[in-house]
């Protein structure tokens, strides 16, 4: 039994039923949170050390790295039971959806920096860092996340229950609960 399944089983009703009903969304959120941390660390490292004059480029590189991690985790965990496409076609669609996601994620930073001119010397260094974080890591991430959720379910992993879930042991499940293999 996975860590997440263990946590979900310990939730009180009706929270447990709600979590089981929306397990894909919860897993997508966990993967997204993990990739958010990866993206944030890489973005601020590149922006501070290597690409100091090119924050949008730093954001794009950071998002690309996080996207590769995201594909593996989403394919093998979040959307584990979905499919309907050959692996190469699925991967191509995943990276196409994420290409749009990268543009959506980077756009608020570009607007903040180059349209609103929220950078030194027009604002303080703290103001610039705060504007970069809010525009790239909060606004951009939320916009891209909503698009990715929709795009993954619509194009990348379109068929629900294409690959069956594995139930490790039947007796691990409470008697009043549906098997994890059924939605």
CSV table of C-alpha atoms in Angstrom, one decimal, residues 2 6 14 27 51 63 71 91 101 103 108-109 120-121 123 136 147 155 168 174 176:
chain,number,residue,atom,x,y,z
A,2,UNK,CA,1.4,3.4,-0.9
A,6,UNK,CA,-2.3,5.0,3.8
A,14,UNK,CA,-16.8,12.2,4.2
A,27,UNK,CA,-1.9,13.2,-7.1
A,51,UNK,CA,21.3,34.2,-16.0
A,63,UNK,CA,10.2,25.0,-16.1
A,71,UNK,CA,6.1,13.7,-17.1
A,91,UNK,CA,5.0,11.9,-24.6
A,101,UNK,CA,2.2,25.6,-20.2
A,103,UNK,CA,4.6,30.0,-22.3
A,108,UNK,CA,3.3,37.0,-16.3
A,109,UNK,CA,7.0,37.3,-15.6
A,120,UNK,CA,15.8,47.8,-10.9
A,121,UNK,CA,16.3,50.8,-11.0
A,123,UNK,CA,11.8,49.5,-8.1
A,136,UNK,CA,6.5,33.7,-12.3
A,147,UNK,CA,-4.2,24.5,-18.5
A,155,UNK,CA,-5.3,15.0,-24.9
A,168,UNK,CA,-2.2,-5.0,-3.0
A,174,UNK,CA,-12.3,-1.2,5.0
A,176,UNK,CA,-17.6,-0.3,3.4
